[in-house]
Coordinates of C-alpha atoms in Angstrom, one line a residue:
X1 CA 257.5 -17.9 5.4
X2 CA 255.4 -15.2 3.9
X3 CA 256.7 -11.8 2.7
X4 CA 256.5 -9.0 5.1
X5 CA 253.9 -6.4 4.2
X6 CA 255.3 -3.2 3.1
X7 CA 254.7 -0.2 5.4
X8 CA 252.5 2.4 3.9
X9 CA 253.8 5.9 4.3
X10 CA 251.7 8.9 3.5
X11 CA 252.9 11.0 0.6
X12 CA 254.2 14.4 1.8
X13 CA 251.7 17.1 1.1
X14 CA 252.9 20.1 -0.9
X15 CA 253.4 23.1 1.2
X16 CA 251.6 26.2 0.1
X17 CA 253.9 29.0 -1.0
X18 CA 253.8 32.0 1.3
X19 CA 252.0 34.9 -0.2
X20 CA 254.1 37.9 -1.0
X21 CA 253.6 41.0 1.1
X22 CA 251.5 43.7 -0.4
X23 CA 253.9 46.5 -0.7
X24 CA 252.9 49.9 0.6
X25 CA 254.4 51.5 -2.5
X26 CA 255.8 50.3 -5.8
X27 CA 257.2 53.2 -7.8
X28 CA 257.2 53.0 -11.6
X29 CA 259.0 55.4 -13.9
X30 CA 259.2 55.4 -17.8
X31 CA 260.8 52.2 -19.2
X32 CA 263.9 52.2 -21.3
X33 CA 262.0 52.1 -24.6
X34 CA 260.1 55.2 -23.7
X35 CA 263.2 57.1 -22.7
X36 CA 265.3 55.9 -25.7
X37 CA 264.3 58.5 -28.2
X38 CA 265.3 61.3 -25.8
X39 CA 268.6 59.6 -25.1
X40 CA 269.3 59.5 -28.8
X41 CA 268.6 63.3 -29.0
X42 CA 271.2 63.7 -26.2
X43 CA 273.7 61.6 -28.3
X44 CA 273.1 63.8 -31.3
X45 CA 273.3 67.1 -29.5
X46 CA 276.2 66.1 -27.2
X47 CA 274.7 68.5 -24.7
X48 CA 274.6 66.7 -21.3
X49 CA 273.8 69.4 -18.6
X50 CA 273.7 73.2 -18.1
X51 CA 270.1 73.8 -19.3
X52 CA 270.3 71.9 -22.6
X53 CA 267.5 71.5 -25.1
X54 CA 265.7 68.6 -23.3
X55 CA 265.6 70.4 -20.0
X56 CA 264.4 73.6 -21.7
X57 CA 261.6 71.6 -23.4
X58 CA 260.6 69.9 -20.1
X59 CA 260.4 73.2 -18.2
X60 CA 258.2 74.7 -20.9
X61 CA 255.9 71.6 -20.8
X62 CA 255.7 72.0 -17.0
X63 CA 255.0 75.7 -17.3
X64 CA 252.2 74.9 -19.8
X65 CA 250.3 73.1 -17.0
X66 CA 249.8 76.5 -15.3
X67 CA 248.3 79.8 -16.5
X68 CA 250.0 81.8 -19.3
X69 CA 252.9 83.9 -17.9
X70 CA 254.0 81.3 -15.4
X71 CA 257.7 80.8 -15.2
X72 CA 259.3 77.5 -14.2
X73 CA 262.8 76.4 -13.1
X74 CA 263.8 72.9 -12.3
X75 CA 266.0 72.0 -9.3
X76 CA 267.9 68.9 -8.3
X77 CA 265.1 68.0 -5.8
X78 CA 262.1 69.7 -4.2
X79 CA 263.9 70.3 -0.9
X80 CA 266.5 72.3 -2.6
X81 CA 263.8 74.2 -4.5
X82 CA 262.2 75.2 -1.2
X83 CA 265.5 76.2 0.2
X84 CA 266.6 78.3 -2.7
X85 CA 263.1 79.9 -3.1
X86 CA 263.4 81.0 0.5
X87 CA 266.9 82.3 -0.1
X88 CA 265.7 84.1 -3.2
X89 CA 263.0 85.9 -1.3
X90 CA 265.6 87.9 0.7
X91 CA 264.1 87.1 4.1
X92 CA 265.8 88.4 7.2
X93 CA 268.4 85.8 8.4
X94 CA 267.3 83.9 11.4
X95 CA 263.6 84.8 11.0
X96 CA 260.8 82.4 11.8
X97 CA 259.0 80.6 8.9
X98 CA 255.6 79.1 9.9
X99 CA 255.3 75.5 8.8
X100 CA 252.7 72.8 9.7
X101 CA 253.9 70.3 12.2
X102 CA 252.0 67.8 10.1
X103 CA 254.4 67.5 7.2
X104 CA 257.4 65.6 6.0
X105 CA 260.7 66.6 7.5
X106 CA 261.9 68.1 4.2
X107 CA 259.8 71.2 4.7
X108 CA 261.6 72.1 8.0
X109 CA 265.0 71.0 6.7
X110 CA 264.6 73.5 3.8
X111 CA 263.8 76.3 6.3
X112 CA 266.9 75.5 8.3
X113 CA 269.2 75.2 5.2
X114 CA 268.0 78.7 4.1
X115 CA 269.3 80.2 7.4
X116 CA 265.8 80.5 8.9
X117 CA 263.9 78.9 11.8
X118 CA 260.8 76.6 11.6
X119 CA 257.8 77.7 13.7
X120 CA 255.6 74.7 14.0
X121 CA 251.8 75.4 13.9
X122 CA 248.9 73.0 14.2
X123 CA 246.7 72.0 11.2
X124 CA 243.0 71.9 10.6
X125 CA 241.5 68.5 11.6
X126 CA 239.5 68.2 8.4
X127 CA 241.9 69.3 5.8
X128 CA 245.1 68.3 7.6
X129 CA 246.6 71.6 6.4
X130 CA 247.3 75.0 7.8
X131 CA 244.3 77.3 8.1
X132 CA 245.2 80.9 7.0
X133 CA 242.7 82.5 9.4
X134 CA 244.2 80.6 12.4
X135 CA 247.7 81.5 11.3
X136 CA 246.7 85.2 10.9
X137 CA 245.4 85.1 14.5
X138 CA 248.7 83.9 16.0
X139 CA 250.1 86.2 18.7
X140 CA 253.3 87.8 17.6
X141 CA 252.8 86.9 14.0
X142 CA 254.2 90.2 13.0
X143 CA 257.0 91.0 13.3
X144 CA 258.4 87.5 14.3
X145 CA 257.3 85.5 11.3
X146 CA 259.0 86.3 8.0
X147 CA 257.1 83.8 5.7
X148 CA 254.6 80.9 5.7
X149 CA 254.9 77.5 4.0
X150 CA 251.5 75.8 3.6
X151 CA 251.9 72.1 2.7
X152 CA 249.6 70.3 0.3
X153 CA 248.8 67.3 2.6
X154 CA 249.6 64.2 0.6
X155 CA 248.8 66.0 -2.6
X156 CA 245.5 67.7 -1.5
X157 CA 245.1 71.4 -2.6
X158 CA 244.8 74.1 0.1
X159 CA 242.6 77.1 -0.3
X160 CA 244.9 79.1 -2.5
X161 CA 242.6 82.1 -2.7
X162 CA 242.5 82.4 1.1
X163 CA 246.3 82.2 1.2
X164 CA 246.6 85.0 -1.4
X165 CA 244.3 87.1 0.8
X166 CA 246.5 86.2 3.8
X167 CA 249.6 87.4 2.0
X168 CA 247.9 90.6 1.0
X169 CA 246.6 91.3 4.5
X170 CA 249.7 90.4 6.4
X171 CA 252.5 91.2 4.0
X172 CA 254.1 87.9 4.7
X173 CA 255.4 85.9 1.7
X174 CA 253.7 82.5 1.1
X175 CA 255.5 79.6 -0.5
X176 CA 253.4 76.5 -1.3
X177 CA 255.0 73.2 -0.6
X178 CA 253.2 71.2 -3.3
X179 CA 255.7 68.3 -3.3
X180 CA 253.0 65.6 -3.8
X181 CA 250.5 67.8 -5.7
X182 CA 251.6 67.4 -9.3
X183 CA 248.1 66.4 -10.3
X184 CA 246.3 69.2 -8.5
X185 CA 248.4 72.3 -8.7
X186 CA 247.9 74.6 -11.7
X187 CA 247.8 78.0 -10.0
X188 CA 251.2 79.8 -9.5
X189 CA 250.0 83.2 -8.3
X190 CA 251.7 82.1 -5.1
X191 CA 255.0 80.4 -5.8
X192 CA 254.8 76.6 -5.6
X193 CA 257.3 73.8 -5.4
X194 CA 256.6 70.3 -6.8
X195 CA 258.6 67.2 -6.3
X196 CA 259.6 64.9 -9.3
X197 CA 261.0 62.2 -7.0
X198 CA 260.6 58.6 -8.2
X199 CA 257.9 58.0 -5.6
X200 CA 255.6 60.7 -7.0
X201 CA 252.8 60.2 -9.6
X202 CA 255.2 61.8 -12.1
X203 CA 258.8 61.1 -11.3
X204 CA 262.2 61.2 -13.0
X205 CA 264.2 59.8 -10.1
X206 CA 265.3 62.9 -8.2
X207 CA 264.1 66.4 -9.1
X208 CA 261.7 69.1 -8.5
X209 CA 260.6 72.5 -9.8
X210 CA 259.5 75.9 -8.8
X211 CA 256.6 77.6 -10.6
X212 CA 255.6 81.2 -10.1
X213 CA 254.0 84.1 -11.9
X214 CA 256.8 86.1 -10.3
X215 CA 259.4 85.7 -13.1
X216 CA 262.0 87.6 -11.2
X217 CA 261.8 85.2 -8.2
X218 CA 262.1 82.2 -10.6
X219 CA 265.2 83.8 -12.3
X220 CA 266.8 84.4 -8.9
X221 CA 266.3 80.7 -8.0
X222 CA 267.7 79.7 -11.4
X223 CA 270.8 81.7 -10.6
X224 CA 271.1 80.1 -7.2
X225 CA 271.1 76.6 -8.9
X226 CA 274.1 77.5 -11.0
X227 CA 276.8 79.0 -8.8
X228 CA 275.3 82.4 -8.9
X229 CA 276.0 82.9 -12.6
X230 CA 273.8 85.2 -14.7
X231 CA 275.0 85.9 -18.2
X232 CA 278.6 85.8 -17.3
X233 CA 281.3 83.6 -15.6
X234 CA 281.2 85.8 -12.6
X235 CA 279.5 84.4 -9.5
X236 CA 277.2 87.3 -8.5
X237 CA 275.8 85.7 -5.2
X238 CA 276.6 82.9 -2.8
X239 CA 274.9 79.9 -4.5
X240 CA 275.1 76.2 -5.2
X241 CA 274.9 73.7 -8.0
X242 CA 271.4 72.2 -8.1
X243 CA 270.8 71.8 -11.8
X244 CA 269.1 68.8 -13.5
X245 CA 271.0 67.0 -16.3
X246 CA 269.7 66.3 -19.8
X247 CA 269.5 62.6 -18.7
X248 CA 267.0 63.5 -16.0
X249 CA 265.1 65.6 -18.5
X250 CA 264.9 62.6 -20.8
X251 CA 263.1 60.6 -18.2
X252 CA 260.9 63.6 -17.3
X253 CA 259.9 64.1 -20.9
X254 CA 259.0 60.4 -21.3
X255 CA 257.0 60.7 -18.1
X256 CA 255.1 63.7 -19.4
X257 CA 254.4 61.8 -22.6
X258 CA 252.6 59.1 -20.7
X259 CA 251.0 61.3 -18.0
X260 CA 247.4 61.4 -19.5
X261 CA 247.2 57.6 -19.6
X262 CA 249.1 57.1 -16.3
X263 CA 246.7 59.5 -14.6
X264 CA 243.8 57.4 -15.6
X265 CA 245.5 54.3 -14.3
X266 CA 246.2 56.0 -10.9
X267 CA 242.6 57.1 -10.7
X268 CA 241.2 53.7 -11.6
X269 CA 243.3 52.0 -8.9
X270 CA 242.2 54.7 -6.3
X271 CA 238.5 54.2 -7.2
X272 CA 238.9 50.4 -6.9
X273 CA 240.4 50.8 -3.4
X274 CA 237.6 53.2 -2.4
X275 CA 235.0 50.8 -3.6
X276 CA 236.6 47.8 -1.8
X277 CA 236.4 49.8 1.5
X278 CA 232.9 51.3 0.9
X279 CA 231.5 49.2 3.8
X280 CA 233.9 50.7 6.3
X281 CA 232.9 54.3 7.0
X282 CA 235.4 54.6 9.7
X283 CA 238.1 54.5 7.0
X284 CA 238.1 58.1 5.9
X285 CA 239.7 59.0 2.6
X286 CA 240.9 62.6 1.9
X287 CA 238.2 64.7 0.2
X288 CA 238.3 64.2 -3.6
X289 CA 241.1 61.6 -3.5
X290 CA 240.5 59.1 -6.3
X291 CA 237.6 61.1 -7.7
X292 CA 238.9 64.6 -8.4
X293 CA 242.6 64.2 -7.9
X294 CA 245.2 61.5 -7.2
X295 CA 248.6 61.2 -5.7
X296 CA 251.0 58.3 -5.3
X297 CA 250.1 57.5 -1.7
X298 CA 246.8 56.5 0.0
X299 CA 246.6 58.0 3.5
X300 CA 243.4 57.3 5.4
X301 CA 241.9 58.4 8.7
X302 CA 241.1 55.7 11.2
X303 CA 239.4 55.7 14.6
X304 CA 241.3 57.8 17.1
X305 CA 244.5 56.2 18.4
X306 CA 244.1 53.0 16.3
X307 CA 246.8 53.4 13.7
X308 CA 249.5 51.4 15.4
X309 CA 247.1 48.5 16.2
X310 CA 245.7 48.5 12.7
X311 CA 249.2 48.6 11.2
X312 CA 250.3 45.6 13.3
X313 CA 247.2 43.6 12.3
X314 CA 247.7 44.3 8.6
X315 CA 251.4 43.3 8.9
X316 CA 250.3 39.9 10.4
X317 CA 248.2 39.4 7.2
X318 CA 251.1 40.3 4.8
X319 CA 250.0 43.9 4.2
X320 CA 252.6 46.6 4.5
X321 CA 251.7 50.1 5.7
X322 CA 253.4 53.3 6.5
X323 CA 253.0 56.3 8.8
X324 CA 254.5 58.6 6.2
X325 CA 254.9 61.6 8.5
X326 CA 255.5 59.6 11.7
X327 CA 254.5 61.6 14.8
X328 CA 254.8 64.9 13.0
X329 CA 257.8 66.9 11.8
X330 CA 258.2 68.6 15.1
X331 CA 258.9 65.2 16.8
X332 CA 262.2 64.7 15.0
X333 CA 265.3 65.3 17.1
X334 CA 266.6 67.6 14.4
X335 CA 263.9 70.1 15.3
X336 CA 263.7 69.6 19.1
X337 CA 264.6 73.2 19.9
X338 CA 262.2 74.8 17.3
X339 CA 259.4 77.1 18.3
X340 CA 256.0 75.5 18.3
X341 CA 252.3 76.2 19.1
X342 CA 250.1 73.6 20.8
X343 CA 249.8 70.7 18.5
X344 CA 246.8 68.6 19.6
X345 CA 245.5 68.0 16.1
X346 CA 248.9 66.9 14.8
X347 CA 249.3 64.5 17.8
X348 CA 245.8 63.1 17.1
X349 CA 246.6 62.6 13.3
X350 CA 249.8 60.8 14.2
X351 CA 247.7 58.2 16.0
X352 CA 244.8 58.0 13.6
X353 CA 246.1 58.1 10.1
X354 CA 247.8 55.3 8.1
X355 CA 249.3 54.9 4.6
X356 CA 247.8 51.9 2.9
X357 CA 249.3 50.1 -0.1
X358 CA 248.8 52.0 -3.3
X359 CA 250.6 51.9 -6.7
X360 CA 249.7 52.5 -10.3
X361 CA 249.5 48.8 -11.2
X362 CA 248.0 47.5 -8.0
X363 CA 245.8 44.6 -9.0
X364 CA 242.4 43.4 -7.8
X365 CA 243.8 40.6 -5.7
X366 CA 246.1 43.0 -3.8
X367 CA 243.2 45.4 -3.3
X368 CA 241.0 42.6 -1.9
X369 CA 243.8 41.5 0.5
X370 CA 244.1 45.0 1.8
X371 CA 240.4 45.3 2.2
X372 CA 240.0 41.9 3.9
X373 CA 242.9 42.6 6.3
X374 CA 241.6 46.0 7.2
X375 CA 238.1 44.5 7.8
X376 CA 239.5 42.0 10.2
X377 CA 241.7 44.6 12.0
X378 CA 238.8 47.0 12.5
X379 CA 236.4 44.3 13.5
X380 CA 238.7 43.2 16.3
X381 CA 239.1 46.8 17.5

């Protein structure tokens, strides 16, 4: 009897590893080696908080980014900096502060925490920012508004000269929310607040600063960050504790050391992304983004009403996205009772803008995946 023939079984085919999702953001701060020399200075000085030598040095280096005579004070975060700046302005309690509806919720939270009321106003469809001429034309602007907070949309710079003219013509204080505008802002003739959060182009974890040519305003904010103290142990005004530590300053100084090179890397990545999408004119980048200035996010304009559909299509291809400002600040439940003007532009932007993946070390393969996924999504639309 012959031997039975062995049954031939196909070898199992190796399964392809699923590709990792392209993250919408991948923050990067100074590494341990870069921070170490500053930590050693802390060890030697044994000064850990309360405006020590590292924080003083960091504040001076930040001030040096502005024109001579600019004063800077650091704050635990940019939201607190906005709040304390409003408090230091001595505005009438309960007054209305004009803010764009198209902004992150921190802007409006700062207004509320300062004992004031947000007044939501629509933005310009091209710049995505408040237009000083349109704000000046609002009915009941005076006497119902007590201040205005223009926001640098995703790091873009508003027309600061026009806002200075607005301040001079109306008498209303103007405070610039430049949270994402570290790269662009160098003019502090109007007080400006910048974020140093880990997600920003220059971050130290949590932090922010106020810069202004009005040294008295900066000193009042400084006093409000340290229990109302000013030259004595007596608390001179209701205040809080919103100081940065020497450890935060160590990270900030290391980040400032690497900023020139980091800025080039941010710009290079932005230019690569723009080139990859050059064949899709319906993907609209902010003016100057990636050529004149850069920030840590890439928010683009898309065909009207398409952002949800495009986001879903990109997600199916392993590409993460974010609608950073959602439906607009005014849409949050926390601000449901706040005064608002008609917000047609903000509503349109909520449905036609999208945050694409962007990070300082985004590589060519990730950029290609984003471009290909976006090409497919828009072609289907």
